[in-house]
Short mmCIF file of C-alpha atoms in Angstrom, two decimals:
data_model
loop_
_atom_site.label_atom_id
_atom_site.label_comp_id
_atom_site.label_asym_id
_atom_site.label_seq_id
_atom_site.Cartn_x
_atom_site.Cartn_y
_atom_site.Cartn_z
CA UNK A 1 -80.01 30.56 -57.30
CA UNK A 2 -81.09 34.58 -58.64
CA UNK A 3 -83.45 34.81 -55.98
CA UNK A 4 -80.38 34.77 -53.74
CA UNK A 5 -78.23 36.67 -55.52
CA UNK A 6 -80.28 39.69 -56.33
CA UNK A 7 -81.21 39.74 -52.95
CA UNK A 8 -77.36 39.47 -51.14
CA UNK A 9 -77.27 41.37 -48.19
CA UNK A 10 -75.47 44.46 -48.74
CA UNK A 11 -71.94 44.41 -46.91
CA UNK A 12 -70.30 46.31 -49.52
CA UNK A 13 -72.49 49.87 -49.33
CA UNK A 14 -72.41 49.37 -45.90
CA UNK A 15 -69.12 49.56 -45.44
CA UNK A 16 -69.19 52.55 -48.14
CA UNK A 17 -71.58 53.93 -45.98
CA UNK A 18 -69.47 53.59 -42.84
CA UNK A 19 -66.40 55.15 -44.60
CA UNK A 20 -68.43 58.17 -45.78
CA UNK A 21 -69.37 58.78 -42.24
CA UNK A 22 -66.57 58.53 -40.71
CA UNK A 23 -65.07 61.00 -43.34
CA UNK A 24 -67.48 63.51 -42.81
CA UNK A 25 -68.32 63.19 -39.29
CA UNK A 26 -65.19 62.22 -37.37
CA UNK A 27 -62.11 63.06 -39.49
CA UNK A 28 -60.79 65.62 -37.00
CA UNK A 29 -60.09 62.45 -35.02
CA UNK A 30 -57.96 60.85 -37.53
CA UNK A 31 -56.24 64.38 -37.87
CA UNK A 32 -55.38 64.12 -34.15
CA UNK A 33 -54.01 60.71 -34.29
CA UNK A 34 -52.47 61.24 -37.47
CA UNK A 35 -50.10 64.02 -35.37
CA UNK A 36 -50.18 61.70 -32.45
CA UNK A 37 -48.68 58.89 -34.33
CA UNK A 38 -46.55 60.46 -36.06
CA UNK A 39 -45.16 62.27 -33.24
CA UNK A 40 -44.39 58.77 -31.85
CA UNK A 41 -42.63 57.62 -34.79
CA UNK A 42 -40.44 60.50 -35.35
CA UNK A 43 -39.06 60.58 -31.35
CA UNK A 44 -38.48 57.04 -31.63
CA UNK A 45 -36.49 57.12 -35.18
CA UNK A 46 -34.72 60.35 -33.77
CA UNK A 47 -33.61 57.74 -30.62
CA UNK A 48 -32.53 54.77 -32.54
CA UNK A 49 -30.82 56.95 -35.34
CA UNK A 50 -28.84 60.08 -33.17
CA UNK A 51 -26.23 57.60 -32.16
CA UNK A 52 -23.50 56.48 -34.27
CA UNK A 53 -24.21 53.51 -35.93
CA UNK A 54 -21.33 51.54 -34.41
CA UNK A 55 -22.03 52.64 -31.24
CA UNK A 56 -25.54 52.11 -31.07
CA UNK A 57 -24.14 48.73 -32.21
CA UNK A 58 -21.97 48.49 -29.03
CA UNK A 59 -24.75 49.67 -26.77
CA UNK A 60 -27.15 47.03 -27.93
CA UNK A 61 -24.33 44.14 -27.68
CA UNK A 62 -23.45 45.36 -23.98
CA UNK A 63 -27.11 45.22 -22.87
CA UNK A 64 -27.72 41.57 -24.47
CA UNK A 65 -25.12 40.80 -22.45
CA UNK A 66 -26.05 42.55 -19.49
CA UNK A 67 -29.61 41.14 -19.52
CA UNK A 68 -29.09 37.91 -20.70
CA UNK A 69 -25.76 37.23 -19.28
CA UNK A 70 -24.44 35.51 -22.20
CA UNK A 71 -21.50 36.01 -24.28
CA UNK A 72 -23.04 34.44 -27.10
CA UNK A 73 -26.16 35.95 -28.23
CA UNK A 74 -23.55 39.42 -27.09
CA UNK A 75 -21.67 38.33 -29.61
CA UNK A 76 -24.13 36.79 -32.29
CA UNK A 77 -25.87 40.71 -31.70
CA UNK A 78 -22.90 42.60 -32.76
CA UNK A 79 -22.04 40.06 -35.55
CA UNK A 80 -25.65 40.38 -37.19
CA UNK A 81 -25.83 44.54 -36.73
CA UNK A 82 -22.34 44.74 -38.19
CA UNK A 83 -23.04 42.09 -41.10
CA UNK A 84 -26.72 44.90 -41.46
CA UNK A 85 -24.05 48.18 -42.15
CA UNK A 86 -22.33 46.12 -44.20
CA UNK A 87 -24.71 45.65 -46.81
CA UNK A 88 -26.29 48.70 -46.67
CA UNK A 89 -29.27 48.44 -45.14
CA UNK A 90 -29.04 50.34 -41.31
CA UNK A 91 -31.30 53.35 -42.50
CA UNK A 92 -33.77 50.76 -43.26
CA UNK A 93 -33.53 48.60 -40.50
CA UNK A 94 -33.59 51.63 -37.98
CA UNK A 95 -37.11 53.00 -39.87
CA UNK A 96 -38.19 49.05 -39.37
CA UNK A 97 -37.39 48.88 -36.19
CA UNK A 98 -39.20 52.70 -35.42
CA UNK A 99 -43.13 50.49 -36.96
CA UNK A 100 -42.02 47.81 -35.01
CA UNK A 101 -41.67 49.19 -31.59
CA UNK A 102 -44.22 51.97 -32.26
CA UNK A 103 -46.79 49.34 -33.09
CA UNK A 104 -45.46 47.27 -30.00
CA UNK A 105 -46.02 50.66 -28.25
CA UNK A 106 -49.64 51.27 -29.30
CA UNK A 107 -50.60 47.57 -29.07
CA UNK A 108 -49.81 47.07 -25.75
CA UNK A 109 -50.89 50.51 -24.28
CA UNK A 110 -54.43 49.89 -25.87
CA UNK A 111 -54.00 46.12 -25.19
CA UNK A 112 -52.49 44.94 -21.88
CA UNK A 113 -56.22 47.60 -20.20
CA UNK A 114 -58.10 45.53 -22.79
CA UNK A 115 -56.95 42.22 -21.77
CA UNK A 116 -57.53 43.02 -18.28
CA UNK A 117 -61.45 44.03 -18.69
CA UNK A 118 -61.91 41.28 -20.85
CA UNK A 119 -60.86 39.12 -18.21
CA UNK A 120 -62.95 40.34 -15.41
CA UNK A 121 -65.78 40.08 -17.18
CA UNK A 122 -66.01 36.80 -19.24
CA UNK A 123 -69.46 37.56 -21.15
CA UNK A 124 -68.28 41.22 -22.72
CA UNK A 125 -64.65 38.49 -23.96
CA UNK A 126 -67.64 36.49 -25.55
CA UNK A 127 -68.62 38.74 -27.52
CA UNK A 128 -65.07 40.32 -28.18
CA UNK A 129 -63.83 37.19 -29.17
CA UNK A 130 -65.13 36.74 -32.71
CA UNK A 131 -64.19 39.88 -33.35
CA UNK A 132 -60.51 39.68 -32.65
CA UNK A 133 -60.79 36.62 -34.47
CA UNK A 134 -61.96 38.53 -37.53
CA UNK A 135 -58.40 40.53 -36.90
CA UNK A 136 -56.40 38.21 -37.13
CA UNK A 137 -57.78 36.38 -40.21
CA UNK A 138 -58.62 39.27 -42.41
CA UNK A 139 -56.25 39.45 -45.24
CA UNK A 140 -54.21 42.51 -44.23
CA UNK A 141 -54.12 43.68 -47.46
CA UNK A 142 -57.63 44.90 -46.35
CA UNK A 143 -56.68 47.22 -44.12
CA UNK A 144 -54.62 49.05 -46.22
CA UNK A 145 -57.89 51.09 -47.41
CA UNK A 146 -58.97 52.61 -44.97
CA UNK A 147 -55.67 52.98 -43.86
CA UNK A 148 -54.93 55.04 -46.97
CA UNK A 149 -58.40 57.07 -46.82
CA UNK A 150 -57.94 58.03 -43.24
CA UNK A 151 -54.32 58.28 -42.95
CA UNK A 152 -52.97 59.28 -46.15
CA UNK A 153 -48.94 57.67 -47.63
CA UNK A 154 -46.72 57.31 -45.20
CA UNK A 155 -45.56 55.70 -41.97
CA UNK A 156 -48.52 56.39 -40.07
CA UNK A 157 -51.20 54.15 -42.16
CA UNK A 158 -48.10 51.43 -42.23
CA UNK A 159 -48.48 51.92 -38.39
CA UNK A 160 -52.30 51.56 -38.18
CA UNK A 161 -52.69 48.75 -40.42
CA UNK A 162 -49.73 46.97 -38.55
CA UNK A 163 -51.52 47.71 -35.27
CA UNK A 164 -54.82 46.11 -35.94
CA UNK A 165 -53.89 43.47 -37.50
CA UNK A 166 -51.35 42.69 -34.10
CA UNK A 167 -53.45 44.17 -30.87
CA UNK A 168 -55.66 40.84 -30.80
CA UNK A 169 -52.04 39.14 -29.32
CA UNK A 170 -51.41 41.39 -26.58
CA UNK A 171 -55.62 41.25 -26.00
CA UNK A 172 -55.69 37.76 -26.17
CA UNK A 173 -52.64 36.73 -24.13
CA UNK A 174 -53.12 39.40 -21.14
CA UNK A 175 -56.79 38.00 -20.91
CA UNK A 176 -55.50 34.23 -20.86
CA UNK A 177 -53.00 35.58 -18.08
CA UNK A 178 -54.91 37.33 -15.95
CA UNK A 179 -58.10 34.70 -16.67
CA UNK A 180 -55.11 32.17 -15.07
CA UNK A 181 -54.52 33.25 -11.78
CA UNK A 182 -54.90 30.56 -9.35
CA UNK A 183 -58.04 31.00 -7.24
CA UNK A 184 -55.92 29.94 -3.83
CA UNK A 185 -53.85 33.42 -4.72
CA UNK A 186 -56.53 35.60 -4.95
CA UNK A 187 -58.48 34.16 -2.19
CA UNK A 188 -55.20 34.47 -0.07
CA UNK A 189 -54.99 38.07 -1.46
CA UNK A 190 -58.62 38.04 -0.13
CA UNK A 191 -58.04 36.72 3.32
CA UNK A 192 -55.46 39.59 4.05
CA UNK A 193 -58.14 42.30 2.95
CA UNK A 194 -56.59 43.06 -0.26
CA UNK A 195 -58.93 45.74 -2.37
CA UNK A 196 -59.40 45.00 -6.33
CA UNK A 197 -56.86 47.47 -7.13
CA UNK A 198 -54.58 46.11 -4.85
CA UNK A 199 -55.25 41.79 -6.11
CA UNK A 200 -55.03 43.47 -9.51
CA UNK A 201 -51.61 44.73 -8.85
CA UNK A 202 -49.81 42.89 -6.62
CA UNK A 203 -51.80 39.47 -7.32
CA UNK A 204 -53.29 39.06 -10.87
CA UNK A 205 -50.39 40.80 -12.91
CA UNK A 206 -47.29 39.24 -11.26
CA UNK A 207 -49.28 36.27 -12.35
CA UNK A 208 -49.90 37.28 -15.78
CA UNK A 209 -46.58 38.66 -16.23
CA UNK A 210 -45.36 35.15 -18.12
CA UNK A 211 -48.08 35.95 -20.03
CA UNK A 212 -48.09 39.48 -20.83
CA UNK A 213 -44.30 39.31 -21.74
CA UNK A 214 -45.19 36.70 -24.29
CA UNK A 215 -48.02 39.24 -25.97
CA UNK A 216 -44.61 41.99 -26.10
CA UNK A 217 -42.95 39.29 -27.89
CA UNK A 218 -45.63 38.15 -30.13
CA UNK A 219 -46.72 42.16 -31.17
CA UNK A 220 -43.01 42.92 -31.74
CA UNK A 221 -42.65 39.64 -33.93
CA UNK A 222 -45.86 40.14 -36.03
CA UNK A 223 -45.35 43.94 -36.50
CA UNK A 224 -41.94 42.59 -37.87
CA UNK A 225 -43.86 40.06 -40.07
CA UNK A 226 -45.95 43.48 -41.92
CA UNK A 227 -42.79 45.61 -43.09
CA UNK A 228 -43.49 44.60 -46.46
CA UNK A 229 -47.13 45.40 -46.35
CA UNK A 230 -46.60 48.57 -44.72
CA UNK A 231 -44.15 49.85 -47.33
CA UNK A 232 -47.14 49.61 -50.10
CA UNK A 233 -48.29 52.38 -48.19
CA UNK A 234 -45.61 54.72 -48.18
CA UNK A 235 -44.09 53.10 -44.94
CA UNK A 236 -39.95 53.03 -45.06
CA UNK A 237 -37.65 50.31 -44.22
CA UNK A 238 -36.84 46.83 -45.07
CA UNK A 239 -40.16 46.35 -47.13
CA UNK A 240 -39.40 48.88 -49.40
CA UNK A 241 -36.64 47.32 -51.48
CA UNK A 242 -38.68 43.89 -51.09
CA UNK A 243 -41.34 45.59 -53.20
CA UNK A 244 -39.16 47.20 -55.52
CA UNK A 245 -37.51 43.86 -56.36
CA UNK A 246 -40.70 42.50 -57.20
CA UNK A 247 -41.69 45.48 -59.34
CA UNK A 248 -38.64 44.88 -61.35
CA UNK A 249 -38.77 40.87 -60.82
CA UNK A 250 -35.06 41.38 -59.39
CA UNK A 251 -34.32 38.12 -57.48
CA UNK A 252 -30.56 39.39 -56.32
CA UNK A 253 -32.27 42.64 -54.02
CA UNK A 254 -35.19 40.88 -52.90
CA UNK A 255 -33.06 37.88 -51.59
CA UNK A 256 -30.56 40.56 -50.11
CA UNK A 257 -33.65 42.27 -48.85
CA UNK A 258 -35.05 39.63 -47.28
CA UNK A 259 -32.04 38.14 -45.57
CA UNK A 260 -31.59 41.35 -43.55
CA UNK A 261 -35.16 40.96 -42.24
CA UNK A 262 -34.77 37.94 -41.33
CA UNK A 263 -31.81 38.20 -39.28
CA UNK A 264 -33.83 41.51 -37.78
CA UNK A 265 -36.22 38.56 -36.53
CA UNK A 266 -33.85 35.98 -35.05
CA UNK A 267 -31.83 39.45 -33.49
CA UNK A 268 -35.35 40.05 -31.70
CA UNK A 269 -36.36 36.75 -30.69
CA UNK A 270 -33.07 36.08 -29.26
CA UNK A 271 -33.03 39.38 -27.27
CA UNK A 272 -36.89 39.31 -25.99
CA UNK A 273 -37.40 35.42 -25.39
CA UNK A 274 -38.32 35.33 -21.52
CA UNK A 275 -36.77 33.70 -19.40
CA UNK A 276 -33.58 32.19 -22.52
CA UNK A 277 -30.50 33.65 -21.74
CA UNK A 278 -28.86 31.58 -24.20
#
């Protein structure tokens, strides 16, 4: 068993190696999307937090209503934002919400394009495949590090980390959808002299759409799911008194805590399930 021990392959200095590179080659890169990012995060905390937090609280219960036509999840909205002020905890969830739909942003920007390659051409999504695999079953806790070496503290490495670790839904689920179109549709589309552009757009992603919706919700609900993560990084919001209370083993805050995120997640999975209006 030494001879294959003193002779393991060496992932660890390679991925030294990478790091160094990337430091000393490309970091004027990760100074651009550094700004970039957190340009994004700032106009989108400025949005959610300008109103008045009662009002934003009716404007969010009218439009459940509006696009779910029911007086129930209206009400069960207004009910969980008002029960969120009253413990204290709206700064937070409006810096939550910010990673949330900033990573939802990001993912499917960079995501929904992907999935559509992918699914045009089969043996490149071969290859891919392992790879977002990888993604998704990395510990997260791994990309923290290079989060922190290329990012710095703050929300913008919360942001990165939370991205990779969600893109491979949006990827995965706009390939599936777009992989999915029935052949009869795009041979119709075909028949009438449609162009590529033009089956893409008015055939293959009405199709998808089910599908692509579904990605939305699944980024949005795993961005929720790395809060806590993020906020070992400097990020702000509902992870940050979760890892204070286990700092100071305080059961009371990190219950609190963690009851306002999860009413965060039944608030958005009510409000984005397609095609629920219950």
């Amino acid at each position: 068993m030494d001879w294959l021990t003193d002779n393991r392959i060496p992932i660890k200095e390679w991925a030294e190696s990478a790091v160094d590179w990337l430091i000393d080659n490309a970091s004027f890169i990760f100074d651009a999307l550094d700004a970039v990012l957190e340009l994004i995060i700032k106009a989108i905390l400025a949005v959610i937090q300008f109103p008045h937090p009662l009002i934003f609280v009716a404007i969010l219960g009218a439009a459940a209503w509006w696009f779910k036509r029911s007086v129930g999840l209206a009400v069960f909205t207004v009910l969980a934002l008002l029960f969120i002020i009253n413990q204290g905890y709206w700064e937070g969830t409006t810096e939550t919400l910010t990673l949330v739909l900033a990573s939802a942003l990001v993912c499917m920007v960079l995501g929904v394009p992907a999935g559509i390659y992918l699914a045009h051409h089969p043996r490149v999504y071969s290859f891919v495949r392992p790879v977002l695999d990888m993604m998704q079953t990395l510990p997260t806790f791994v990309y923290l590090i290079p989060a922190i070496i290329f990012f710095g503290l703050g929300m913008v490495p919360g942001l990165v980390a939370t991205v990779i670790f969600v893109i491979a839904a949006p990827i995965r689920l706009t390939q599936l959808g777009i992989a999915s179109t029935p052949k009869s549709m795009i041979e119709a589309g075909q028949a009438f002299g449609a162009s590529p552009r033009q089956l893409l757009w008015k055939v293959e992603l009405p199709s998808a759409l089910p599908q692509i919706m579904a990605g939305l919700t699944q980024t949005i609900m795993l961005s929720l799911s790395m809060v806590v993560i993020a906020a070992l990084v400097g990020a702000d919001g509902l992870g940050v008194p979760i890892v204070r209370a286990l700092n100071t083993v305080n059961t009371g805050l990190g219950f609190e805590a963690g009851l306002i995120i999860v009413v965060v997640a039944i608030l958005l999975d009510r409000l984005l399930r397609v095609g629920d209006g219950k």
